[in-house]
mmCIF file of C-alpha atoms in Angstrom:
data_model
loop_
_atom_site.group_PDB
_atom_site.id
_atom_site.type_symbol
_atom_site.label_atom_id
_atom_site.label_comp_id
_atom_site.label_asym_id
_atom_site.label_seq_id
_atom_site.Cartn_x
_atom_site.Cartn_y
_atom_site.Cartn_z
ATOM 1 C CA MET A 23 101.981 72.158 125.433
ATOM 2 C CA SER A 24 100.641 75.684 125.735
ATOM 3 C CA GLU A 25 96.934 76.330 125.600
ATOM 4 C CA ILE A 26 95.510 77.024 122.157
ATOM 5 C CA LYS A 27 93.091 79.939 122.172
ATOM 6 C CA VAL A 28 90.278 79.689 119.652
ATOM 7 C CA PRO A 29 87.644 82.379 120.236
ATOM 8 C CA THR A 30 84.245 82.055 118.598
ATOM 9 C CA MET A 31 82.370 84.875 116.916
ATOM 10 C CA ALA A 32 79.614 84.425 119.519
ATOM 11 C CA ASP A 33 82.134 84.918 122.364
ATOM 12 C CA MET A 34 83.558 88.035 120.722
ATOM 13 C CA ALA A 35 80.128 89.469 119.931
ATOM 14 C CA ALA A 36 79.113 88.967 123.575
ATOM 15 C CA THR A 37 82.009 91.196 124.679
ATOM 16 C CA GLY A 38 81.534 93.714 121.869
ATOM 17 C CA GLU A 39 84.773 92.708 120.140
ATOM 18 C CA THR A 40 85.344 92.389 116.408
ATOM 19 C CA PRO A 41 88.035 90.104 114.994
ATOM 20 C CA GLU A 42 90.385 91.122 112.176
ATOM 21 C CA ILE A 43 89.557 87.860 110.404
ATOM 22 C CA LEU A 44 87.112 85.002 110.568
ATOM 23 C CA PHE A 45 88.977 81.706 110.233
ATOM 24 C CA TRP A 46 86.683 79.419 108.228
ATOM 25 C CA VAL A 47 87.786 75.948 109.357
ATOM 26 C CA GLY A 48 85.743 73.847 106.940
ATOM 27 C CA CYS A 49 84.796 70.172 107.093
ATOM 28 C CA ALA A 50 88.256 68.728 106.468
ATOM 29 C CA GLY A 51 89.869 71.099 108.966
ATOM 30 C CA SER A 52 87.303 70.055 111.560
ATOM 31 C CA PHE A 53 86.941 66.326 111.045
ATOM 32 C CA ASP A 54 89.822 64.819 109.039
ATOM 33 C CA ASP A 55 92.561 63.690 111.418
ATOM 34 C CA ARG A 56 95.416 64.660 109.078
ATOM 35 C CA TYR A 57 93.886 68.021 108.143
ATOM 36 C CA LYS A 58 93.154 68.927 111.768
ATOM 37 C CA LYS A 59 96.938 69.382 112.079
ATOM 38 C CA VAL A 60 96.753 72.251 109.549
ATOM 39 C CA THR A 61 93.968 73.878 111.567
ATOM 40 C CA VAL A 62 95.894 73.607 114.837
ATOM 41 C CA ALA A 63 99.144 74.862 113.267
ATOM 42 C CA PHE A 64 97.397 77.859 111.675
ATOM 43 C CA VAL A 65 95.683 78.757 114.958
ATOM 44 C CA LYS A 66 99.037 78.534 116.770
ATOM 45 C CA ILE A 67 100.549 80.953 114.242
ATOM 46 C CA LEU A 68 97.623 83.383 114.585
ATOM 47 C CA ASN A 69 97.938 83.264 118.378
ATOM 48 C CA LYS A 70 101.724 83.673 118.274
ATOM 49 C CA VAL A 71 101.684 86.765 116.050
ATOM 50 C CA GLY A 72 98.689 88.317 117.775
ATOM 51 C CA VAL A 73 96.178 88.276 114.916
ATOM 52 C CA LYS A 74 92.730 88.914 116.349
ATOM 53 C CA PHE A 75 90.617 86.121 114.870
ATOM 54 C CA ALA A 76 87.565 84.031 115.598
ATOM 55 C CA VAL A 77 85.838 80.934 114.267
ATOM 56 C CA LEU A 78 82.130 80.249 113.953
ATOM 57 C CA GLY A 79 82.433 76.962 115.835
ATOM 58 C CA THR A 80 79.143 75.091 115.824
ATOM 59 C CA GLU A 81 77.560 77.910 113.796
ATOM 60 C CA GLU A 82 79.771 77.073 110.787
ATOM 61 C CA GLY A 83 77.937 74.935 108.263
ATOM 62 C CA CYS A 84 79.164 73.275 105.107
ATOM 63 C CA THR A 85 79.568 75.856 102.335
ATOM 64 C CA GLY A 86 77.403 73.669 100.113
ATOM 65 C CA ASP A 87 80.208 73.018 97.633
ATOM 66 C CA PRO A 88 79.757 69.207 97.618
ATOM 67 C CA ALA A 89 76.005 69.575 97.030
ATOM 68 C CA ARG A 90 76.513 71.981 94.111
ATOM 69 C CA ARG A 91 79.210 69.788 92.520
ATOM 70 C CA ALA A 92 76.836 66.819 92.799
ATOM 71 C CA GLY A 93 74.134 68.835 90.999
ATOM 72 C CA ASN A 94 71.916 69.604 93.978
ATOM 73 C CA GLU A 95 71.492 73.344 93.520
ATOM 74 C CA PHE A 96 68.616 73.600 96.008
ATOM 75 C CA THR A 97 70.688 72.141 98.860
ATOM 76 C CA PHE A 98 73.652 74.341 97.918
ATOM 77 C CA GLN A 99 71.521 77.483 98.054
ATOM 78 C CA MET A 100 69.951 76.488 101.383
ATOM 79 C CA MET A 101 73.390 75.850 102.944
ATOM 80 C CA ALA A 102 74.897 79.001 101.452
ATOM 81 C CA MET A 103 72.018 81.239 102.544
ATOM 82 C CA SER A 104 72.208 79.840 106.066
ATOM 83 C CA ASN A 105 75.948 80.615 106.228
ATOM 84 C CA ILE A 106 75.491 84.066 104.695
ATOM 85 C CA GLN A 107 72.838 84.866 107.300
ATOM 86 C CA VAL A 108 75.262 83.924 110.121
ATOM 87 C CA LEU A 109 78.203 85.772 108.546
ATOM 88 C CA ASP A 110 76.137 88.906 107.991
ATOM 89 C CA MET A 111 74.686 88.738 111.501
ATOM 90 C CA TYR A 112 78.237 89.024 112.850
ATOM 91 C CA GLY A 113 79.245 91.667 110.301
ATOM 92 C CA VAL A 114 82.046 89.510 108.885
ATOM 93 C CA LYS A 115 84.164 91.328 106.300
ATOM 94 C CA LYS A 116 87.315 89.192 105.937
ATOM 95 C CA ILE A 117 87.492 85.380 105.843
ATOM 96 C CA VAL A 118 90.640 83.236 105.801
ATOM 97 C CA THR A 119 90.356 79.526 105.055
ATOM 98 C CA ALA A 120 92.793 76.691 104.451
ATOM 99 C CA CYS A 121 90.348 74.686 102.336
ATOM 100 C CA PRO A 122 90.565 75.350 98.572
ATOM 101 C CA HIS A 123 86.935 74.256 98.044
ATOM 102 C CA CYS A 124 85.603 76.513 100.817
ATOM 103 C CA PHE A 125 87.841 79.303 99.504
ATOM 104 C CA ASN A 126 86.472 79.029 95.966
ATOM 105 C CA THR A 127 82.847 78.764 97.068
ATOM 106 C CA LEU A 128 82.969 81.634 99.579
ATOM 107 C CA LYS A 129 84.938 83.887 97.206
ATOM 108 C CA ASN A 130 83.335 83.162 93.851
ATOM 109 C CA GLU A 131 79.871 81.691 94.433
ATOM 110 C CA TYR A 132 78.510 83.381 97.572
ATOM 111 C CA PRO A 133 78.462 86.887 96.027
ATOM 112 C CA ALA A 134 75.674 85.817 93.631
ATOM 113 C CA LEU A 135 73.578 85.075 96.728
ATOM 114 C CA GLY A 136 74.483 88.314 98.507
ATOM 115 C CA GLY A 137 77.457 87.000 100.469
ATOM 116 C CA ASN A 138 80.166 89.549 99.730
ATOM 117 C CA TYR A 139 83.354 89.092 101.763
ATOM 118 C CA GLU A 140 87.086 89.461 101.297
ATOM 119 C CA VAL A 141 88.169 85.816 101.125
ATOM 120 C CA ILE A 142 91.844 84.861 101.439
ATOM 121 C CA HIS A 143 93.489 81.456 101.285
ATOM 122 C CA HIS A 144 95.618 80.778 104.337
ATOM 123 C CA SER A 145 98.775 80.425 102.209
ATOM 124 C CA GLU A 146 98.295 84.014 100.981
ATOM 125 C CA PHE A 147 97.662 85.185 104.543
ATOM 126 C CA LEU A 148 100.809 83.397 105.756
ATOM 127 C CA GLN A 149 102.804 84.910 102.888
ATOM 128 C CA GLN A 150 101.603 88.378 103.977
ATOM 129 C CA LEU A 151 102.654 87.681 107.579
ATOM 130 C CA ILE A 152 106.097 86.534 106.397
ATOM 131 C CA ASN A 153 106.488 89.561 104.088
ATOM 132 C CA GLU A 154 105.515 91.908 106.939
ATOM 133 C CA GLY A 155 108.089 90.254 109.207
ATOM 134 C CA LYS A 156 105.430 89.073 111.652
ATOM 135 C CA VAL A 157 106.308 85.418 111.022
ATOM 136 C CA LYS A 158 109.965 84.527 111.061
ATOM 137 C CA ILE A 159 111.270 81.087 110.283
ATOM 138 C CA GLU A 160 114.656 80.686 111.907
ATOM 139 C CA GLY A 161 116.887 78.393 109.906
ATOM 140 C CA GLY A 162 113.986 76.571 108.283
ATOM 141 C CA GLY A 163 113.515 74.276 111.268
ATOM 142 C CA THR A 164 113.074 70.615 110.405
ATOM 143 C CA PHE A 165 112.420 71.500 106.758
ATOM 144 C CA LYS A 166 115.836 73.023 106.020
ATOM 145 C CA GLY A 167 117.324 71.373 102.962
ATOM 146 C CA ARG A 168 114.519 68.833 102.638
ATOM 147 C CA LYS A 169 113.068 68.172 99.210
ATOM 148 C CA ILE A 170 109.446 69.361 99.120
ATOM 149 C CA THR A 171 106.915 69.614 96.331
ATOM 150 C CA PHE A 172 103.546 71.341 96.355
ATOM 151 C CA HIS A 173 100.464 69.929 94.654
ATOM 152 C CA ASP A 174 98.273 72.716 93.265
ATOM 153 C CA SER A 175 94.674 71.918 94.045
ATOM 154 C CA CYS A 176 92.291 72.697 91.194
ATOM 155 C CA TYR A 177 90.300 75.221 93.206
ATOM 156 C CA LEU A 178 93.385 77.079 94.314
ATOM 157 C CA GLY A 179 95.445 77.022 91.120
ATOM 158 C CA ARG A 180 93.359 76.680 87.997
ATOM 159 C CA ALA A 181 90.153 78.187 89.395
ATOM 160 C CA ASN A 182 91.713 81.099 91.324
ATOM 161 C CA ASP A 183 95.222 81.523 89.875
ATOM 162 C CA ILE A 184 96.960 81.134 93.251
ATOM 163 C CA TYR A 185 100.267 79.437 92.593
ATOM 164 C CA GLU A 186 102.938 81.585 94.193
ATOM 165 C CA ALA A 187 101.774 82.024 97.807
ATOM 166 C CA PRO A 188 102.051 78.355 98.831
ATOM 167 C CA ARG A 189 105.478 78.129 97.217
ATOM 168 C CA ALA A 190 106.677 81.354 98.854
ATOM 169 C CA VAL A 191 105.717 79.974 102.259
ATOM 170 C CA LEU A 192 107.579 76.721 101.542
ATOM 171 C CA GLU A 193 110.621 78.624 100.292
ATOM 172 C CA ALA A 194 110.670 80.590 103.554
ATOM 173 C CA LEU A 195 111.302 77.256 105.278
ATOM 174 C CA ASP A 196 114.617 77.033 103.398
ATOM 175 C CA ALA A 197 113.443 73.794 101.833
ATOM 176 C CA ASP A 198 114.455 72.527 98.413
ATOM 177 C CA LEU A 199 111.261 73.247 96.474
ATOM 178 C CA VAL A 200 110.941 70.845 93.551
ATOM 179 C CA GLU A 201 108.200 71.009 90.928
ATOM 180 C CA MET A 202 106.505 67.788 89.910
ATOM 181 C CA LYS A 203 106.556 66.667 86.319
ATOM 182 C CA ARG A 204 103.006 67.144 85.083
#
């Protein structure tokens, strides 16, 4: 297995470099064994196509989404302000995340606290890479002809109207995309 390169913002700042994107990993992408596979796969793609990216590593805190949803506004604001301070310290402009909850919070709720960033879901970013010809799927790989369905998460679909990008990425795999009934 080839080495996976995951630079941190601190490492890049120390050498005077600026990444094209900050990859916001999120709690699930960091700690959930199944979701870690998404993180690793996305990083492999970024490395393969030469996208200059970085992560916050240990400087990344929870966005505060769970606290806000549970009604603890004070904790949400403390977590958000801490993250905004770190993001602004590094001059972050563009964030890509695979987590729909992190995506929604960073994109729609941080601006009210002064955290203004271009926030993109990783499915949209992957769709852009495919459309630009930077990512090529040869023959669909192991997904060719397989029946696949995509579950729209609330914070991706209903809250942010992102329905097409995940499906476009799946269709690029030459899979048989099937919509669920309700």
